[in-house]
Amino acid sequence: MTEEIAEDRLLERLRDAYGLSAAALTRIPRGGDPSTIAYRVELGDGSSCFLEVKGGPFDEIAAGIALPRFLADLGLPQVVAPIPELTGRPSARLDRFHLVLFPFVSGRNAFETPLSEDQLIELGSVMKVVHSAAPSLELRWRLPVEAFAPAARIRARHHLGDAGSRRGGDPAAMEFAAFLDSRKAEIGRIVDRAE
């Protein structure tokens, strides 16, 4: 984002919209969205929050606000949902910008540190709740939906059909063909569900 907001204005808006006595802001370098600036907000009590200052077009669902809030409201403490402002709205305005405030989570992500066995089990339990959830029609209508190309399913079925009949050739290809053949039914069910 080329245009920035003075930190004193951000601190004032955090106080007015969220009732927070923020002591300091520290800009956090982030990639991905050039229209967003991220800050660590140091509060007067020593705790921290994570602030996104979003410029440009703003949609609560596209901005990743509505779905995490819905999931957190289901009772999933593992979901980091935005903190509503004092009026209950999920974000605050400051001029043409939207301020979205989250709890600050300190630590490393699973790309940096692999999950333990217990963490994987907890992740599975959380994902079961996520995939069983029934969001409102408005939320469902606006969520992106994955599309699977029919050509890819056709090719996958073709390769599954040929897997057991392949002979000779590259040892790695033969090993992969044997794997496909041993899991043909399971992989076939996955391919069928992709339609």
PDB file of C-alpha atoms in Angstrom:
ATOM      1  CA  MET A   1       0.000   0.000   0.000  1.00  0.00           C
ATOM      2  CA  THR A   2       1.564   3.283  -1.043  1.00  0.00           C
ATOM      3  CA  GLU A   3      -0.559   5.531   1.167  1.00  0.00           C
ATOM      4  CA  GLU A   4      -0.057   5.106   4.890  1.00  0.00           C
ATOM      5  CA  ILE A   5      -1.939   6.365   7.927  1.00  0.00           C
ATOM      6  CA  ALA A   6      -0.105   8.173  10.698  1.00  0.00           C
ATOM      7  CA  GLU A   7       0.369   5.907  13.700  1.00  0.00           C
ATOM      8  CA  ASP A   8      -1.206   8.397  16.097  1.00  0.00           C
ATOM      9  CA  ARG A   9      -4.409   8.296  14.019  1.00  0.00           C
ATOM     10  CA  LEU A  10      -4.406   4.490  14.097  1.00  0.00           C
ATOM     11  CA  LEU A  11      -3.914   4.479  17.870  1.00  0.00           C
ATOM     12  CA  GLU A  12      -6.755   6.990  18.290  1.00  0.00           C
ATOM     13  CA  ARG A  13      -9.081   4.916  16.091  1.00  0.00           C
ATOM     14  CA  LEU A  14      -8.244   1.733  18.015  1.00  0.00           C
ATOM     15  CA  ARG A  15      -9.193   3.534  21.219  1.00  0.00           C
ATOM     16  CA  ASP A  16     -12.461   4.884  19.799  1.00  0.00           C
ATOM     17  CA  ALA A  17     -13.603   1.780  17.890  1.00  0.00           C
ATOM     18  CA  TYR A  18     -12.315  -0.990  20.151  1.00  0.00           C
ATOM     19  CA  GLY A  19     -11.855   0.712  23.513  1.00  0.00           C
ATOM     20  CA  LEU A  20      -8.173  -0.219  23.529  1.00  0.00           C
ATOM     21  CA  SER A  21      -5.437   1.826  25.107  1.00  0.00           C
ATOM     22  CA  ALA A  22      -2.763   0.900  22.613  1.00  0.00           C
ATOM     23  CA  ALA A  23       0.728   1.993  23.570  1.00  0.00           C
ATOM     24  CA  ALA A  24       2.641   1.280  20.365  1.00  0.00           C
ATOM     25  CA  LEU A  25       2.437  -0.091  16.842  1.00  0.00           C
ATOM     26  CA  THR A  26       5.143  -2.174  15.191  1.00  0.00           C
ATOM     27  CA  ARG A  27       4.858  -2.743  11.474  1.00  0.00           C
ATOM     28  CA  ILE A  28       5.102  -6.403  10.492  1.00  0.00           C
ATOM     29  CA  PRO A  29       6.474  -7.193   7.032  1.00  0.00           C
ATOM     30  CA  ARG A  30       4.037  -9.404   5.129  1.00  0.00           C
ATOM     31  CA  GLY A  31       3.739 -10.486   1.544  1.00  0.00           C
ATOM     32  CA  GLY A  32       0.743 -11.466  -0.464  1.00  0.00           C
ATOM     33  CA  ASP A  33      -1.630  -8.517  -0.327  1.00  0.00           C
ATOM     34  CA  PRO A  34      -0.119  -5.222  -1.469  1.00  0.00           C
ATOM     35  CA  SER A  35      -3.207  -3.317  -0.275  1.00  0.00           C
ATOM     36  CA  THR A  36      -2.720  -4.392   3.371  1.00  0.00           C
ATOM     37  CA  ILE A  37      -0.304  -3.229   6.057  1.00  0.00           C
ATOM     38  CA  ALA A  38       0.036  -5.343   9.208  1.00  0.00           C
ATOM     39  CA  TYR A  39       0.954  -4.172  12.700  1.00  0.00           C
ATOM     40  CA  ARG A  40       1.580  -5.682  16.081  1.00  0.00           C
ATOM     41  CA  VAL A  41      -0.380  -3.549  18.542  1.00  0.00           C
ATOM     42  CA  GLU A  42       1.160  -3.321  22.014  1.00  0.00           C
ATOM     43  CA  LEU A  43      -1.549  -2.656  24.577  1.00  0.00           C
ATOM     44  CA  GLY A  44      -1.163  -0.803  27.849  1.00  0.00           C
ATOM     45  CA  ASP A  45      -1.620  -4.024  29.862  1.00  0.00           C
ATOM     46  CA  GLY A  46       1.343  -5.707  28.118  1.00  0.00           C
ATOM     47  CA  SER A  47      -0.724  -7.911  25.794  1.00  0.00           C
ATOM     48  CA  SER A  48      -0.729  -7.643  21.996  1.00  0.00           C
ATOM     49  CA  CYS A  49      -3.124  -7.703  19.064  1.00  0.00           C
ATOM     50  CA  PHE A  50      -2.595  -8.089  15.331  1.00  0.00           C
ATOM     51  CA  LEU A  51      -3.956  -5.274  13.153  1.00  0.00           C
ATOM     52  CA  GLU A  52      -4.547  -5.343   9.416  1.00  0.00           C
ATOM     53  CA  VAL A  53      -5.051  -1.993   7.707  1.00  0.00           C
ATOM     54  CA  LYS A  54      -6.748  -2.765   4.414  1.00  0.00           C
ATOM     55  CA  GLY A  55      -7.023  -0.360   1.524  1.00  0.00           C
ATOM     56  CA  GLY A  56      -8.950  -0.840  -1.697  1.00  0.00           C
ATOM     57  CA  PRO A  57     -12.214  -2.727  -2.160  1.00  0.00           C
ATOM     58  CA  PHE A  58     -13.369  -4.473   0.994  1.00  0.00           C
ATOM     59  CA  ASP A  59     -15.654  -7.442   1.423  1.00  0.00           C
ATOM     60  CA  GLU A  60     -15.941  -9.093   4.845  1.00  0.00           C
ATOM     61  CA  ILE A  61     -16.126 -12.576   3.359  1.00  0.00           C
ATOM     62  CA  ALA A  62     -13.352 -12.090   0.823  1.00  0.00           C
ATOM     63  CA  ALA A  63     -11.230 -10.427   3.495  1.00  0.00           C
ATOM     64  CA  GLY A  64     -11.347 -13.593   5.573  1.00  0.00           C
ATOM     65  CA  ILE A  65     -13.463 -12.107   8.333  1.00  0.00           C
ATOM     66  CA  ALA A  66     -16.919 -13.691   8.160  1.00  0.00           C
ATOM     67  CA  LEU A  67     -15.906 -17.358   7.985  1.00  0.00           C
ATOM     68  CA  PRO A  68     -13.416 -17.307  10.902  1.00  0.00           C
ATOM     69  CA  ARG A  69     -15.980 -15.424  13.008  1.00  0.00           C
ATOM     70  CA  PHE A  70     -18.632 -18.048  12.168  1.00  0.00           C
ATOM     71  CA  LEU A  71     -16.248 -20.901  13.076  1.00  0.00           C
ATOM     72  CA  ALA A  72     -15.131 -19.249  16.323  1.00  0.00           C
ATOM     73  CA  ASP A  73     -18.785 -18.715  17.248  1.00  0.00           C
ATOM     74  CA  LEU A  74     -19.245 -22.505  16.892  1.00  0.00           C
ATOM     75  CA  GLY A  75     -16.873 -22.842  19.825  1.00  0.00           C
ATOM     76  CA  LEU A  76     -13.598 -23.542  18.018  1.00  0.00           C
ATOM     77  CA  PRO A  77     -10.926 -21.768  20.076  1.00  0.00           C
ATOM     78  CA  GLN A  78      -8.298 -22.851  17.525  1.00  0.00           C
ATOM     79  CA  VAL A  79      -9.754 -20.437  14.951  1.00  0.00           C
ATOM     80  CA  VAL A  80      -8.246 -16.961  15.082  1.00  0.00           C
ATOM     81  CA  ALA A  81     -11.262 -14.753  14.443  1.00  0.00           C
ATOM     82  CA  PRO A  82     -11.356 -10.968  14.218  1.00  0.00           C
ATOM     83  CA  ILE A  83     -12.166  -9.040  17.365  1.00  0.00           C
ATOM     84  CA  PRO A  84     -15.392  -7.065  16.846  1.00  0.00           C
ATOM     85  CA  GLU A  85     -15.364  -3.343  17.499  1.00  0.00           C
ATOM     86  CA  LEU A  86     -17.495  -1.918  20.319  1.00  0.00           C
ATOM     87  CA  THR A  87     -20.584  -1.696  18.079  1.00  0.00           C
ATOM     88  CA  GLY A  88     -20.250  -5.378  17.149  1.00  0.00           C
ATOM     89  CA  ARG A  89     -19.047  -4.759  13.609  1.00  0.00           C
ATOM     90  CA  PRO A  90     -16.163  -7.012  12.507  1.00  0.00           C
ATOM     91  CA  SER A  91     -14.029  -4.108  11.293  1.00  0.00           C
ATOM     92  CA  ALA A  92     -13.596  -0.387  11.841  1.00  0.00           C
ATOM     93  CA  ARG A  93     -13.268   2.371   9.251  1.00  0.00           C
ATOM     94  CA  LEU A  94     -10.644   5.077   9.130  1.00  0.00           C
ATOM     95  CA  ASP A  95     -11.005   7.281   6.077  1.00  0.00           C
ATOM     96  CA  ARG A  96     -10.931   4.890   3.111  1.00  0.00           C
ATOM     97  CA  PHE A  97      -9.278   2.111   5.114  1.00  0.00           C
ATOM     98  CA  HIS A  98     -10.697  -0.843   7.018  1.00  0.00           C
ATOM     99  CA  LEU A  99      -9.079  -1.879  10.284  1.00  0.00           C
ATOM    100  CA  VAL A 100      -9.364  -5.552  11.176  1.00  0.00           C
ATOM    101  CA  LEU A 101      -8.118  -6.536  14.627  1.00  0.00           C
ATOM    102  CA  PHE A 102      -7.167 -10.082  15.668  1.00  0.00           C
ATOM    103  CA  PRO A 103      -5.688 -11.668  18.767  1.00  0.00           C
ATOM    104  CA  PHE A 104      -1.909 -11.791  18.390  1.00  0.00           C
ATOM    105  CA  VAL A 105      -0.666 -15.367  18.211  1.00  0.00           C
ATOM    106  CA  SER A 106       2.998 -15.692  19.016  1.00  0.00           C
ATOM    107  CA  GLY A 107       4.797 -18.789  17.852  1.00  0.00           C
ATOM    108  CA  ARG A 108       5.776 -20.764  14.801  1.00  0.00           C
ATOM    109  CA  ASN A 109       3.487 -22.131  12.135  1.00  0.00           C
ATOM    110  CA  ALA A 110       3.391 -25.714  10.870  1.00  0.00           C
ATOM    111  CA  PHE A 111       5.535 -24.776   7.865  1.00  0.00           C
ATOM    112  CA  GLU A 112       8.373 -23.954  10.267  1.00  0.00           C
ATOM    113  CA  THR A 113       7.792 -26.647  12.898  1.00  0.00           C
ATOM    114  CA  PRO A 114       6.075 -29.964  12.109  1.00  0.00           C
ATOM    115  CA  LEU A 115       2.946 -30.837  14.079  1.00  0.00           C
ATOM    116  CA  SER A 116       3.202 -33.440  16.839  1.00  0.00           C
ATOM    117  CA  GLU A 117       0.998 -36.541  16.902  1.00  0.00           C
ATOM    118  CA  ASP A 118      -1.339 -34.880  19.449  1.00  0.00           C
ATOM    119  CA  GLN A 119      -1.524 -31.712  17.344  1.00  0.00           C
ATOM    120  CA  LEU A 120      -2.390 -33.746  14.237  1.00  0.00           C
ATOM    121  CA  ILE A 121      -5.198 -35.478  16.136  1.00  0.00           C
ATOM    122  CA  GLU A 122      -6.511 -32.108  17.343  1.00  0.00           C
ATOM    123  CA  LEU A 123      -6.279 -30.730  13.788  1.00  0.00           C
ATOM    124  CA  GLY A 124      -8.329 -33.676  12.540  1.00  0.00           C
ATOM    125  CA  SER A 125     -10.997 -33.025  15.182  1.00  0.00           C
ATOM    126  CA  VAL A 126     -11.142 -29.335  14.286  1.00  0.00           C
ATOM    127  CA  MET A 127     -11.378 -30.095  10.561  1.00  0.00           C
ATOM    128  CA  LYS A 128     -14.267 -32.491  11.226  1.00  0.00           C
ATOM    129  CA  VAL A 129     -16.194 -29.655  12.904  1.00  0.00           C
ATOM    130  CA  VAL A 130     -15.243 -27.229  10.107  1.00  0.00           C
ATOM    131  CA  HIS A 131     -16.413 -29.579   7.362  1.00  0.00           C
ATOM    132  CA  SER A 132     -19.604 -30.465   9.255  1.00  0.00           C
ATOM    133  CA  ALA A 133     -20.543 -26.824   9.875  1.00  0.00           C
ATOM    134  CA  ALA A 134     -23.584 -25.368   8.157  1.00  0.00           C
ATOM    135  CA  PRO A 135     -23.012 -21.663   7.501  1.00  0.00           C
ATOM    136  CA  SER A 136     -25.918 -19.407   6.638  1.00  0.00           C
ATOM    137  CA  LEU A 137     -27.157 -19.394   3.073  1.00  0.00           C
ATOM    138  CA  GLU A 138     -25.731 -15.887   2.575  1.00  0.00           C
ATOM    139  CA  LEU A 139     -22.288 -16.982   3.745  1.00  0.00           C
ATOM    140  CA  ARG A 140     -22.369 -20.214   1.697  1.00  0.00           C
ATOM    141  CA  TRP A 141     -23.466 -18.323  -1.399  1.00  0.00           C
ATOM    142  CA  ARG A 142     -20.492 -15.964  -1.167  1.00  0.00           C
ATOM    143  CA  LEU A 143     -17.769 -18.489  -0.295  1.00  0.00           C
ATOM    144  CA  PRO A 144     -15.506 -19.600  -3.130  1.00  0.00           C
ATOM    145  CA  VAL A 145     -16.102 -23.153  -4.335  1.00  0.00           C
ATOM    146  CA  GLU A 146     -13.425 -25.393  -5.766  1.00  0.00           C
ATOM    147  CA  ALA A 147     -14.002 -26.582  -9.302  1.00  0.00           C
ATOM    148  CA  PHE A 148     -12.483 -29.794 -10.580  1.00  0.00           C
ATOM    149  CA  ALA A 149     -11.915 -30.131 -14.313  1.00  0.00           C
ATOM    150  CA  PRO A 150     -13.609 -33.198 -15.838  1.00  0.00           C
ATOM    151  CA  ALA A 151     -10.548 -33.821 -18.023  1.00  0.00           C
ATOM    152  CA  ALA A 152      -8.402 -34.417 -14.929  1.00  0.00           C
ATOM    153  CA  ARG A 153     -10.901 -36.970 -13.579  1.00  0.00           C
ATOM    154  CA  ILE A 154     -10.958 -38.774 -16.920  1.00  0.00           C
ATOM    155  CA  ARG A 155      -7.142 -38.954 -17.003  1.00  0.00           C
ATOM    156  CA  ALA A 156      -7.043 -40.168 -13.394  1.00  0.00           C
ATOM    157  CA  ARG A 157      -9.517 -42.966 -14.155  1.00  0.00           C
ATOM    158  CA  HIS A 158      -7.496 -43.918 -17.253  1.00  0.00           C
ATOM    159  CA  HIS A 159      -4.261 -44.154 -15.242  1.00  0.00           C
ATOM    160  CA  LEU A 160      -5.986 -46.174 -12.530  1.00  0.00           C
ATOM    161  CA  GLY A 161      -7.255 -48.617 -15.148  1.00  0.00           C
ATOM    162  CA  ASP A 162      -3.780 -49.076 -16.647  1.00  0.00           C
ATOM    163  CA  ALA A 163      -1.890 -49.288 -13.348  1.00  0.00           C
ATOM    164  CA  GLY A 164      -2.042 -53.071 -12.900  1.00  0.00           C
ATOM    165  CA  SER A 165      -1.156 -53.891 -16.511  1.00  0.00           C
ATOM    166  CA  ARG A 166       2.113 -51.956 -16.794  1.00  0.00           C
ATOM    167  CA  ARG A 167       5.208 -54.120 -17.211  1.00  0.00           C
ATOM    168  CA  GLY A 168       8.893 -53.260 -17.694  1.00  0.00           C
ATOM    169  CA  GLY A 169      10.320 -49.779 -17.986  1.00  0.00           C
ATOM    170  CA  ASP A 170      11.478 -47.341 -15.363  1.00  0.00           C
ATOM    171  CA  PRO A 171      11.633 -48.882 -11.839  1.00  0.00           C
ATOM    172  CA  ALA A 172      10.196 -45.726 -10.231  1.00  0.00           C
ATOM    173  CA  ALA A 173       7.266 -45.756 -12.676  1.00  0.00           C
ATOM    174  CA  MET A 174       6.683 -49.440 -11.970  1.00  0.00           C
ATOM    175  CA  GLU A 175       6.725 -48.802  -8.227  1.00  0.00           C
ATOM    176  CA  PHE A 176       4.222 -45.965  -8.639  1.00  0.00           C
ATOM    177  CA  ALA A 177       2.002 -48.143 -10.874  1.00  0.00           C
ATOM    178  CA  ALA A 178       2.033 -50.860  -8.198  1.00  0.00           C
ATOM    179  CA  PHE A 179       1.067 -48.284  -5.576  1.00  0.00           C
ATOM    180  CA  LEU A 180      -1.827 -47.030  -7.746  1.00  0.00           C
ATOM    181  CA  ASP A 181      -2.980 -50.593  -8.336  1.00  0.00           C
ATOM    182  CA  SER A 182      -2.884 -51.388  -4.594  1.00  0.00           C
ATOM    183  CA  ARG A 183      -4.996 -48.313  -3.801  1.00  0.00           C
ATOM    184  CA  LYS A 184      -7.214 -48.368  -6.902  1.00  0.00           C
ATOM    185  CA  ALA A 185     -10.528 -48.608  -5.017  1.00  0.00           C
ATOM    186  CA  GLU A 186      -9.637 -45.882  -2.503  1.00  0.00           C
ATOM    187  CA  ILE A 187      -8.290 -43.484  -5.148  1.00  0.00           C
ATOM    188  CA  GLY A 188     -11.282 -44.242  -7.376  1.00  0.00           C
ATOM    189  CA  ARG A 189     -13.672 -43.200  -4.590  1.00  0.00           C
ATOM    190  CA  ILE A 190     -11.774 -39.929  -4.145  1.00  0.00           C
ATOM    191  CA  VAL A 191     -11.887 -39.233  -7.897  1.00  0.00           C
ATOM    192  CA  ASP A 192     -15.614 -40.044  -7.977  1.00  0.00           C
ATOM    193  CA  ARG A 193     -16.308 -37.607  -5.121  1.00  0.00           C
ATOM    194  CA  ALA A 194     -14.541 -34.812  -6.997  1.00  0.00           C
ATOM    195  CA  GLU A 195     -17.482 -34.550  -9.386  1.00  0.00           C
TER     196      GLU A 195
END
